[in-house]
Amino acid sequence: MFGIVRPCGHRLGEGLKTQWMAHLCGLCLALRGDHGQFARVVTNYDGLLISVLTEAQAEGATGWRRTAGPCPLRGMRTASVAQGEGARLAAAVSLVLASAKVRDHVADKDGLLAHRPVALAARRVAASWGRAGARTGSDVGFDTAVLVDAVDRQVGIEALAGPGTPLLTVTEPTETATAAAFAHTAVLAGRPGNAQPLAEAGRLFGRLAHLLDAVEDQETDAVSGAWNPLTATGTPLVEARRLADDALHGIRLALREVEFTDGKLAHLLLAHELGRSVDRAFGTSGCGHQAHADGARGAFGPPQHGGPYNPQSPYDGQNPYAGGGSPFGGAPSFPPPGPGRRGFWAGCAAAIGVCCTCKVCCADEFEGPWSRRRREGCLGNCDCDCSCCEACEICECCECCSCCDCGL
């Protein structure tokens, strides 16, 4: 599982953590139910936002949950999971964008994909996922052609981009794809008036996902020789941070225009956890109220103790969190294997083993299938001091909502 929105269970509180897990499991089971067991490998943290947004806008409280049977990923426990059109739309988007990402890796001849038999098998898997995503999208009234077109245009834009090319020109296809997916949640929920502000929130989310992926992968891409938008366009990290902060602020403003039935989880993920994702990528810490208290510029306060955004960083401009991001809905980036790194297919085998032994969800730590770095389980990725766990559930911790202008 991958993505930029990875909330800490302590900040969510027990109620919202249960809801978040319901959507994560719902996406996974929607993929399995419509497309088979192997499709579950494209389950991702960002894709479940589609399911969260759909349910948050829905008028009726019934029909959006079902009780799922025991699952190894939950330690053989039953659970209430999300179901319905929101989960299926999330599955369709995840499949189509994962298909495009695999084709991109085949075209770049990354790792084992440089070998013709492996590349042929990967193309078949990608084609199968693309067709499956299109079928499910059609079932819920969403034309996945807009996603395919965005991915196809991305290739051409990257080929033409160079020093001086505006970074937002490179992020535009991702913005278009996520805008369409976010807007369709309003249609599924019967709230057509929400489509425009959700499209704006989705557009900015796509921009932010692309930016953070570029920041986190810049060091790895430089070593492997892979294309990176920041390096290719000559965009400094300070400018990338400014664009990220502007996108985050725009998402918060757009959410204020959306009419939710129960938007607490959607608000926390998109207005608060996204901010922490920005801090993780740039190696900074702190929350929005600190900037107001210190009179500092930016939404998240001054850089703290290192990171590429801090000129006094002990990392000398290198991002200590490199390699952990992925654009919305797409498959994780697999640079060519280096010392200690597994190749694409070996990593897939390791990922299956990690999932089947419950380590992804239940273990405090596990070894990353591809990078072999130590990772935290999704229920244990705590990066807060846990002193305000209950307050976080109602978004009153440190009065963050009053200082970030998110309207709650």
PDB file of C-alpha atoms in Angstrom, residues 34-295:
ATOM      1  CA  ASP A  34     -14.687  -7.272  -9.323  1.00  0.00           C
ATOM      2  CA  HIS A  35     -11.237  -8.195 -10.620  1.00  0.00           C
ATOM      3  CA  GLY A  36      -9.734 -11.064  -8.627  1.00  0.00           C
ATOM      4  CA  GLN A  37      -7.109 -11.470  -5.929  1.00  0.00           C
ATOM      5  CA  PHE A  38      -4.139 -10.119  -7.886  1.00  0.00           C
ATOM      6  CA  ALA A  39      -5.866  -6.761  -8.449  1.00  0.00           C
ATOM      7  CA  ARG A  40      -5.586  -6.100  -4.709  1.00  0.00           C
ATOM      8  CA  VAL A  41      -1.919  -5.137  -5.161  1.00  0.00           C
ATOM      9  CA  VAL A  42      -3.041  -1.715  -6.443  1.00  0.00           C
ATOM     10  CA  THR A  43      -4.767  -0.890  -3.124  1.00  0.00           C
ATOM     11  CA  ASN A  44      -3.445   2.497  -2.009  1.00  0.00           C
ATOM     12  CA  TYR A  45      -4.019   5.097   0.666  1.00  0.00           C
ATOM     13  CA  ASP A  46      -4.851   7.905  -1.765  1.00  0.00           C
ATOM     14  CA  GLY A  47      -7.378   5.893  -3.756  1.00  0.00           C
ATOM     15  CA  LEU A  48      -9.558   5.410  -0.689  1.00  0.00           C
ATOM     16  CA  LEU A  49     -10.130   9.198  -0.613  1.00  0.00           C
ATOM     17  CA  ILE A  50     -12.613   8.651  -3.468  1.00  0.00           C
ATOM     18  CA  SER A  51     -14.630   6.303  -1.271  1.00  0.00           C
ATOM     19  CA  VAL A  52     -14.349   8.673   1.710  1.00  0.00           C
ATOM     20  CA  LEU A  53     -15.588  11.666  -0.291  1.00  0.00           C
ATOM     21  CA  THR A  54     -18.519   9.741  -1.779  1.00  0.00           C
ATOM     22  CA  GLU A  55     -19.786   8.534   1.577  1.00  0.00           C
ATOM     23  CA  ALA A  56     -19.174  11.914   3.243  1.00  0.00           C
ATOM     24  CA  GLN A  57     -21.615  13.569   0.824  1.00  0.00           C
ATOM     25  CA  ALA A  58     -24.284  10.840   0.805  1.00  0.00           C
ATOM     26  CA  GLU A  59     -27.656  11.646   2.317  1.00  0.00           C
ATOM     27  CA  GLY A  60     -28.560   8.166   3.528  1.00  0.00           C
ATOM     28  CA  ALA A  61     -26.510   6.487   6.246  1.00  0.00           C
ATOM     29  CA  THR A  62     -27.572   2.969   5.257  1.00  0.00           C
ATOM     30  CA  GLY A  63     -26.202   0.755   2.524  1.00  0.00           C
ATOM     31  CA  TRP A  64     -22.634   2.089   2.670  1.00  0.00           C
ATOM     32  CA  ARG A  65     -21.265  -0.594   5.001  1.00  0.00           C
ATOM     33  CA  ARG A  66     -21.204  -4.363   5.206  1.00  0.00           C
ATOM     34  CA  THR A  67     -19.564  -6.837   7.549  1.00  0.00           C
ATOM     35  CA  ALA A  68     -16.600  -8.535   5.927  1.00  0.00           C
ATOM     36  CA  GLY A  69     -15.352 -11.951   6.978  1.00  0.00           C
ATOM     37  CA  PRO A  70     -11.981 -12.690   8.626  1.00  0.00           C
ATOM     38  CA  CYS A  71      -8.976 -11.503   6.651  1.00  0.00           C
ATOM     39  CA  PRO A  72      -5.242 -12.150   7.202  1.00  0.00           C
ATOM     40  CA  LEU A  73      -4.565  -8.434   6.717  1.00  0.00           C
ATOM     41  CA  ARG A  74      -6.737  -7.712   9.765  1.00  0.00           C
ATOM     42  CA  GLY A  75      -5.292 -10.530  11.865  1.00  0.00           C
ATOM     43  CA  MET A  76      -8.213 -12.821  10.912  1.00  0.00           C
ATOM     44  CA  ARG A  77     -10.778 -10.432  12.369  1.00  0.00           C
ATOM     45  CA  THR A  78     -14.120  -9.443  10.866  1.00  0.00           C
ATOM     46  CA  ALA A  79     -14.793  -5.754  10.239  1.00  0.00           C
ATOM     47  CA  SER A  80     -17.340  -3.291   8.935  1.00  0.00           C
ATOM     48  CA  VAL A  81     -16.099  -2.173   5.511  1.00  0.00           C
ATOM     49  CA  ALA A  82     -17.206   0.371   2.925  1.00  0.00           C
ATOM     50  CA  GLN A  83     -19.108  -0.852  -0.096  1.00  0.00           C
ATOM     51  CA  GLY A  84     -21.031   0.524  -3.034  1.00  0.00           C
ATOM     52  CA  GLU A  85     -20.283   2.897  -5.873  1.00  0.00           C
ATOM     53  CA  GLY A  86     -17.710   4.977  -4.000  1.00  0.00           C
ATOM     54  CA  ALA A  87     -15.491   1.953  -3.338  1.00  0.00           C
ATOM     55  CA  ARG A  88     -15.949   0.736  -6.925  1.00  0.00           C
ATOM     56  CA  LEU A  89     -15.032   4.142  -8.362  1.00  0.00           C
ATOM     57  CA  ALA A  90     -11.902   4.146  -6.190  1.00  0.00           C
ATOM     58  CA  ALA A  91     -11.072   0.665  -7.518  1.00  0.00           C
ATOM     59  CA  ALA A  92     -11.574   1.747 -11.144  1.00  0.00           C
ATOM     60  CA  VAL A  93      -9.349   4.814 -10.790  1.00  0.00           C
ATOM     61  CA  SER A  94      -6.647   2.825  -8.996  1.00  0.00           C
ATOM     62  CA  LEU A  95      -6.628   0.115 -11.674  1.00  0.00           C
ATOM     63  CA  VAL A  96      -6.464   2.465 -14.655  1.00  0.00           C
ATOM     64  CA  LEU A  97      -3.679   4.607 -13.236  1.00  0.00           C
ATOM     65  CA  ALA A  98      -1.733   1.561 -12.028  1.00  0.00           C
ATOM     66  CA  SER A  99      -2.035   0.137 -15.538  1.00  0.00           C
ATOM     67  CA  ALA A 100      -0.601   3.329 -16.989  1.00  0.00           C
ATOM     68  CA  LYS A 101       2.244   3.346 -14.472  1.00  0.00           C
ATOM     69  CA  VAL A 102       3.244  -0.222 -15.323  1.00  0.00           C
ATOM     70  CA  ARG A 103       3.271   0.648 -19.039  1.00  0.00           C
ATOM     71  CA  ASP A 104       5.479   3.614 -18.218  1.00  0.00           C
ATOM     72  CA  HIS A 105       7.964   1.377 -16.400  1.00  0.00           C
ATOM     73  CA  VAL A 106       7.970  -1.025 -19.352  1.00  0.00           C
ATOM     74  CA  ALA A 107       8.683   1.847 -21.754  1.00  0.00           C
ATOM     75  CA  ASP A 108      11.548   3.016 -19.510  1.00  0.00           C
ATOM     76  CA  LYS A 109      12.889  -0.578 -19.243  1.00  0.00           C
ATOM     77  CA  ASP A 110      13.160  -0.303 -15.460  1.00  0.00           C
ATOM     78  CA  GLY A 111      14.913  -3.191 -13.725  1.00  0.00           C
ATOM     79  CA  LEU A 112      13.665  -6.615 -14.823  1.00  0.00           C
ATOM     80  CA  LEU A 113      11.301  -4.945 -17.268  1.00  0.00           C
ATOM     81  CA  ALA A 114      14.290  -4.471 -19.559  1.00  0.00           C
ATOM     82  CA  HIS A 115      14.003  -8.199 -20.332  1.00  0.00           C
ATOM     83  CA  ARG A 116      11.592  -8.900 -23.158  1.00  0.00           C
ATOM     84  CA  PRO A 117       9.671 -11.851 -21.592  1.00  0.00           C
ATOM     85  CA  VAL A 118       9.112  -9.929 -18.354  1.00  0.00           C
ATOM     86  CA  ALA A 119       8.086  -6.802 -20.249  1.00  0.00           C
ATOM     87  CA  LEU A 120       5.592  -8.822 -22.289  1.00  0.00           C
ATOM     88  CA  ALA A 121       4.010 -10.248 -19.141  1.00  0.00           C
ATOM     89  CA  ALA A 122       3.856  -6.776 -17.570  1.00  0.00           C
ATOM     90  CA  ARG A 123       2.142  -5.365 -20.673  1.00  0.00           C
ATOM     91  CA  ARG A 124      -0.499  -8.060 -20.456  1.00  0.00           C
ATOM     92  CA  VAL A 125      -1.117  -7.318 -16.787  1.00  0.00           C
ATOM     93  CA  ALA A 126      -1.336  -3.582 -17.538  1.00  0.00           C
ATOM     94  CA  ALA A 127      -3.762  -4.155 -20.406  1.00  0.00           C
ATOM     95  CA  SER A 128      -5.919  -6.378 -18.202  1.00  0.00           C
ATOM     96  CA  TRP A 129      -6.020  -3.764 -15.429  1.00  0.00           C
ATOM     97  CA  GLY A 130      -6.874  -1.033 -17.928  1.00  0.00           C
ATOM     98  CA  ARG A 131      -9.818  -2.993 -19.328  1.00  0.00           C
ATOM     99  CA  ALA A 132     -11.002  -3.952 -15.850  1.00  0.00           C
ATOM    100  CA  GLY A 133     -10.861  -0.363 -14.634  1.00  0.00           C
ATOM    101  CA  ALA A 134     -12.774   0.833 -17.690  1.00  0.00           C
ATOM    102  CA  ARG A 135     -15.519  -1.742 -17.090  1.00  0.00           C
ATOM    103  CA  THR A 136     -15.944  -0.806 -13.432  1.00  0.00           C
ATOM    104  CA  GLY A 137     -15.813   2.895 -14.272  1.00  0.00           C
ATOM    105  CA  SER A 138     -18.557   2.421 -16.836  1.00  0.00           C
ATOM    106  CA  ASP A 139     -20.669   0.571 -14.263  1.00  0.00           C
ATOM    107  CA  VAL A 140     -20.607   3.646 -11.982  1.00  0.00           C
ATOM    108  CA  GLY A 141     -20.996   6.165 -14.818  1.00  0.00           C
ATOM    109  CA  PHE A 142     -17.365   7.314 -14.963  1.00  0.00           C
ATOM    110  CA  ASP A 143     -15.518   7.483 -18.270  1.00  0.00           C
ATOM    111  CA  THR A 144     -11.955   6.394 -17.568  1.00  0.00           C
ATOM    112  CA  ALA A 145     -10.857   7.757 -20.946  1.00  0.00           C
ATOM    113  CA  VAL A 146     -10.049  11.047 -19.228  1.00  0.00           C
ATOM    114  CA  LEU A 147      -7.495   9.206 -17.084  1.00  0.00           C
ATOM    115  CA  VAL A 148      -5.957   7.376 -20.033  1.00  0.00           C
ATOM    116  CA  ASP A 149      -5.743  10.606 -22.031  1.00  0.00           C
ATOM    117  CA  ALA A 150      -4.030  12.369 -19.112  1.00  0.00           C
ATOM    118  CA  VAL A 151      -1.431   9.610 -18.837  1.00  0.00           C
ATOM    119  CA  ASP A 152      -0.778   9.641 -22.591  1.00  0.00           C
ATOM    120  CA  ARG A 153      -0.291  13.415 -22.568  1.00  0.00           C
ATOM    121  CA  GLN A 154       2.078  13.137 -19.608  1.00  0.00           C
ATOM    122  CA  VAL A 155       4.562  11.191 -21.734  1.00  0.00           C
ATOM    123  CA  GLY A 156       4.662  13.883 -24.407  1.00  0.00           C
ATOM    124  CA  ILE A 157       4.921  16.723 -21.918  1.00  0.00           C
ATOM    125  CA  GLU A 158       7.843  15.096 -20.123  1.00  0.00           C
ATOM    126  CA  ALA A 159       9.633  14.513 -23.434  1.00  0.00           C
ATOM    127  CA  LEU A 160       9.431  18.235 -24.265  1.00  0.00           C
ATOM    128  CA  ALA A 161      10.092  19.620 -20.775  1.00  0.00           C
ATOM    129  CA  GLY A 162      13.456  21.168 -19.998  1.00  0.00           C
ATOM    130  CA  PRO A 163      15.089  23.964 -18.004  1.00  0.00           C
ATOM    131  CA  GLY A 164      12.690  26.871 -17.772  1.00  0.00           C
ATOM    132  CA  THR A 165       9.538  24.820 -18.394  1.00  0.00           C
ATOM    133  CA  PRO A 166       6.927  25.787 -15.764  1.00  0.00           C
ATOM    134  CA  LEU A 167       6.577  22.972 -13.262  1.00  0.00           C
ATOM    135  CA  LEU A 168       2.784  23.277 -13.399  1.00  0.00           C
ATOM    136  CA  THR A 169       2.893  22.380 -17.085  1.00  0.00           C
ATOM    137  CA  VAL A 170       4.316  18.999 -16.071  1.00  0.00           C
ATOM    138  CA  THR A 171       1.762  18.422 -13.287  1.00  0.00           C
ATOM    139  CA  GLU A 172      -1.270  19.344 -15.421  1.00  0.00           C
ATOM    140  CA  PRO A 173      -2.195  15.812 -16.626  1.00  0.00           C
ATOM    141  CA  THR A 174      -2.191  14.478 -13.055  1.00  0.00           C
ATOM    142  CA  GLU A 175      -4.321  17.449 -11.990  1.00  0.00           C
ATOM    143  CA  THR A 176      -6.844  16.755 -14.753  1.00  0.00           C
ATOM    144  CA  ALA A 177      -7.163  13.069 -13.841  1.00  0.00           C
ATOM    145  CA  THR A 178      -7.679  13.635 -10.114  1.00  0.00           C
ATOM    146  CA  ALA A 179     -10.092  16.522 -10.732  1.00  0.00           C
ATOM    147  CA  ALA A 180     -12.345  14.242 -12.790  1.00  0.00           C
ATOM    148  CA  ALA A 181     -12.283  11.491 -10.167  1.00  0.00           C
ATOM    149  CA  PHE A 182     -13.036  13.839  -7.248  1.00  0.00           C
ATOM    150  CA  ALA A 183     -15.861  15.556  -9.150  1.00  0.00           C
ATOM    151  CA  HIS A 184     -17.581  12.261  -9.957  1.00  0.00           C
ATOM    152  CA  THR A 185     -17.981  11.509  -6.253  1.00  0.00           C
ATOM    153  CA  ALA A 186     -20.543  14.334  -6.190  1.00  0.00           C
ATOM    154  CA  VAL A 187     -22.501  12.610  -8.951  1.00  0.00           C
ATOM    155  CA  LEU A 188     -22.475   9.267  -7.125  1.00  0.00           C
ATOM    156  CA  ALA A 189     -23.598  10.911  -3.878  1.00  0.00           C
ATOM    157  CA  GLY A 190     -26.419  12.837  -5.554  1.00  0.00           C
ATOM    158  CA  ARG A 191     -24.808  16.229  -4.850  1.00  0.00           C
ATOM    159  CA  PRO A 192     -24.190  17.752  -8.307  1.00  0.00           C
ATOM    160  CA  GLY A 193     -23.613  21.158  -6.736  1.00  0.00           C
ATOM    161  CA  ASN A 194     -20.443  19.829  -5.128  1.00  0.00           C
ATOM    162  CA  ALA A 195     -18.857  18.825  -8.427  1.00  0.00           C
ATOM    163  CA  GLN A 196     -17.120  22.144  -9.118  1.00  0.00           C
ATOM    164  CA  PRO A 197     -15.422  22.674  -5.721  1.00  0.00           C
ATOM    165  CA  LEU A 198     -14.474  18.990  -5.577  1.00  0.00           C
ATOM    166  CA  ALA A 199     -12.965  19.229  -9.052  1.00  0.00           C
ATOM    167  CA  GLU A 200     -10.861  22.136  -7.791  1.00  0.00           C
ATOM    168  CA  ALA A 201      -9.829  20.191  -4.685  1.00  0.00           C
ATOM    169  CA  GLY A 202      -8.981  17.191  -6.868  1.00  0.00           C
ATOM    170  CA  ARG A 203      -6.955  19.299  -9.283  1.00  0.00           C
ATOM    171  CA  LEU A 204      -4.850  20.688  -6.452  1.00  0.00           C
ATOM    172  CA  PHE A 205      -4.538  17.273  -4.832  1.00  0.00           C
ATOM    173  CA  GLY A 206      -3.115  15.927  -8.090  1.00  0.00           C
ATOM    174  CA  ARG A 207      -0.653  18.807  -8.213  1.00  0.00           C
ATOM    175  CA  LEU A 208       0.403  18.169  -4.630  1.00  0.00           C
ATOM    176  CA  ALA A 209       0.780  14.419  -5.162  1.00  0.00           C
ATOM    177  CA  HIS A 210       2.951  14.993  -8.225  1.00  0.00           C
ATOM    178  CA  LEU A 211       5.096  17.566  -6.418  1.00  0.00           C
ATOM    179  CA  LEU A 212       5.667  15.436  -3.331  1.00  0.00           C
ATOM    180  CA  ASP A 213       6.472  12.398  -5.440  1.00  0.00           C
ATOM    181  CA  ALA A 214       9.078  14.447  -7.312  1.00  0.00           C
ATOM    182  CA  VAL A 215      10.621  15.791  -4.088  1.00  0.00           C
ATOM    183  CA  GLU A 216      10.808  12.392  -2.392  1.00  0.00           C
ATOM    184  CA  ASP A 217      12.228  10.663  -5.484  1.00  0.00           C
ATOM    185  CA  GLN A 218      14.697  13.340  -6.587  1.00  0.00           C
ATOM    186  CA  GLU A 219      17.732  11.796  -4.913  1.00  0.00           C
ATOM    187  CA  THR A 220      16.912   8.269  -6.088  1.00  0.00           C
ATOM    188  CA  ASP A 221      16.170   9.486  -9.610  1.00  0.00           C
ATOM    189  CA  ALA A 222      19.511  11.291  -9.741  1.00  0.00           C
ATOM    190  CA  VAL A 223      21.345   8.082  -8.825  1.00  0.00           C
ATOM    191  CA  SER A 224      19.427   5.915 -11.306  1.00  0.00           C
ATOM    192  CA  GLY A 225      19.320   8.512 -14.080  1.00  0.00           C
ATOM    193  CA  ALA A 226      15.521   8.500 -14.118  1.00  0.00           C
ATOM    194  CA  TRP A 227      13.552  11.540 -15.249  1.00  0.00           C
ATOM    195  CA  ASN A 228      12.459  13.867 -12.432  1.00  0.00           C
ATOM    196  CA  PRO A 229      10.323  16.978 -12.981  1.00  0.00           C
ATOM    197  CA  LEU A 230      12.238  19.136 -10.492  1.00  0.00           C
ATOM    198  CA  THR A 231      15.603  18.276 -11.974  1.00  0.00           C
ATOM    199  CA  ALA A 232      14.421  18.464 -15.590  1.00  0.00           C
ATOM    200  CA  THR A 233      12.815  21.894 -15.217  1.00  0.00           C
ATOM    201  CA  GLY A 234      15.482  23.275 -12.886  1.00  0.00           C
ATOM    202  CA  THR A 235      12.895  24.044 -10.185  1.00  0.00           C
ATOM    203  CA  PRO A 236      14.484  24.671  -6.743  1.00  0.00           C
ATOM    204  CA  LEU A 237      13.012  23.050  -3.651  1.00  0.00           C
ATOM    205  CA  VAL A 238      12.002  26.439  -2.243  1.00  0.00           C
ATOM    206  CA  GLU A 239       9.735  27.024  -5.245  1.00  0.00           C
ATOM    207  CA  ALA A 240       8.376  23.493  -5.035  1.00  0.00           C
ATOM    208  CA  ARG A 241       7.515  24.101  -1.360  1.00  0.00           C
ATOM    209  CA  ARG A 242       5.742  27.349  -2.245  1.00  0.00           C
ATOM    210  CA  LEU A 243       3.633  25.553  -4.853  1.00  0.00           C
ATOM    211  CA  ALA A 244       2.856  22.772  -2.377  1.00  0.00           C
ATOM    212  CA  ASP A 245       1.734  25.219   0.316  1.00  0.00           C
ATOM    213  CA  ASP A 246      -0.425  27.107  -2.192  1.00  0.00           C
ATOM    214  CA  ALA A 247      -2.052  23.858  -3.334  1.00  0.00           C
ATOM    215  CA  LEU A 248      -2.758  22.834   0.247  1.00  0.00           C
ATOM    216  CA  HIS A 249      -4.347  26.202   1.005  1.00  0.00           C
ATOM    217  CA  GLY A 250      -6.457  25.936  -2.153  1.00  0.00           C
ATOM    218  CA  ILE A 251      -7.718  22.485  -1.151  1.00  0.00           C
ATOM    219  CA  ARG A 252      -8.818  23.828   2.225  1.00  0.00           C
ATOM    220  CA  LEU A 253     -10.675  26.709   0.596  1.00  0.00           C
ATOM    221  CA  ALA A 254     -12.361  24.378  -1.905  1.00  0.00           C
ATOM    222  CA  LEU A 255     -13.530  22.050   0.877  1.00  0.00           C
ATOM    223  CA  ARG A 256     -15.328  24.969   2.516  1.00  0.00           C
ATOM    224  CA  GLU A 257     -17.592  25.136  -0.548  1.00  0.00           C
ATOM    225  CA  VAL A 258     -18.519  21.439  -0.421  1.00  0.00           C
ATOM    226  CA  GLU A 259     -21.782  20.402   1.239  1.00  0.00           C
ATOM    227  CA  PHE A 260     -21.053  17.308   3.333  1.00  0.00           C
ATOM    228  CA  THR A 261     -23.413  15.151   5.335  1.00  0.00           C
ATOM    229  CA  ASP A 262     -20.542  14.045   7.565  1.00  0.00           C
ATOM    230  CA  GLY A 263     -17.243  15.438   6.350  1.00  0.00           C
ATOM    231  CA  LYS A 264     -15.134  14.943   9.462  1.00  0.00           C
ATOM    232  CA  LEU A 265     -12.879  12.202   8.070  1.00  0.00           C
ATOM    233  CA  ALA A 266     -12.587  13.853   4.648  1.00  0.00           C
ATOM    234  CA  HIS A 267     -11.679  17.146   6.299  1.00  0.00           C
ATOM    235  CA  LEU A 268      -9.050  15.591   8.549  1.00  0.00           C
ATOM    236  CA  LEU A 269      -7.401  13.707   5.681  1.00  0.00           C
ATOM    237  CA  LEU A 270      -7.421  16.510   3.113  1.00  0.00           C
ATOM    238  CA  ALA A 271      -7.025  19.570   5.328  1.00  0.00           C
ATOM    239  CA  HIS A 272      -4.697  18.224   8.017  1.00  0.00           C
ATOM    240  CA  GLU A 273      -2.950  15.000   7.009  1.00  0.00           C
ATOM    241  CA  LEU A 274      -1.989  16.492   3.649  1.00  0.00           C
ATOM    242  CA  GLY A 275      -0.131  19.219   5.519  1.00  0.00           C
ATOM    243  CA  ARG A 276       1.821  16.595   7.418  1.00  0.00           C
ATOM    244  CA  SER A 277       2.575  14.848   4.118  1.00  0.00           C
ATOM    245  CA  VAL A 278       4.116  18.088   2.851  1.00  0.00           C
ATOM    246  CA  ASP A 279       6.233  18.363   5.997  1.00  0.00           C
ATOM    247  CA  ARG A 280       7.371  14.751   5.645  1.00  0.00           C
ATOM    248  CA  ALA A 281       8.425  15.225   2.032  1.00  0.00           C
ATOM    249  CA  PHE A 282      10.353  18.435   2.706  1.00  0.00           C
ATOM    250  CA  GLY A 283      11.866  17.267   5.978  1.00  0.00           C
ATOM    251  CA  THR A 284      10.146  19.903   8.110  1.00  0.00           C
ATOM    252  CA  SER A 285       7.856  19.640  11.101  1.00  0.00           C
ATOM    253  CA  GLY A 286       5.332  21.693  12.973  1.00  0.00           C
ATOM    254  CA  CYS A 287       1.721  22.642  12.323  1.00  0.00           C
ATOM    255  CA  GLY A 288       0.060  25.708  10.888  1.00  0.00           C
ATOM    256  CA  HIS A 289      -0.501  27.554  14.159  1.00  0.00           C
ATOM    257  CA  GLN A 290       3.248  27.797  14.718  1.00  0.00           C
ATOM    258  CA  ALA A 291       3.662  30.105  11.743  1.00  0.00           C
ATOM    259  CA  HIS A 292       1.160  32.524  13.237  1.00  0.00           C
ATOM    260  CA  ALA A 293       2.758  32.373  16.657  1.00  0.00           C
ATOM    261  CA  ASP A 294       6.251  33.010  15.346  1.00  0.00           C
ATOM    262  CA  GLY A 295       5.332  35.410  12.569  1.00  0.00           C
TER     263      GLY A 295
END
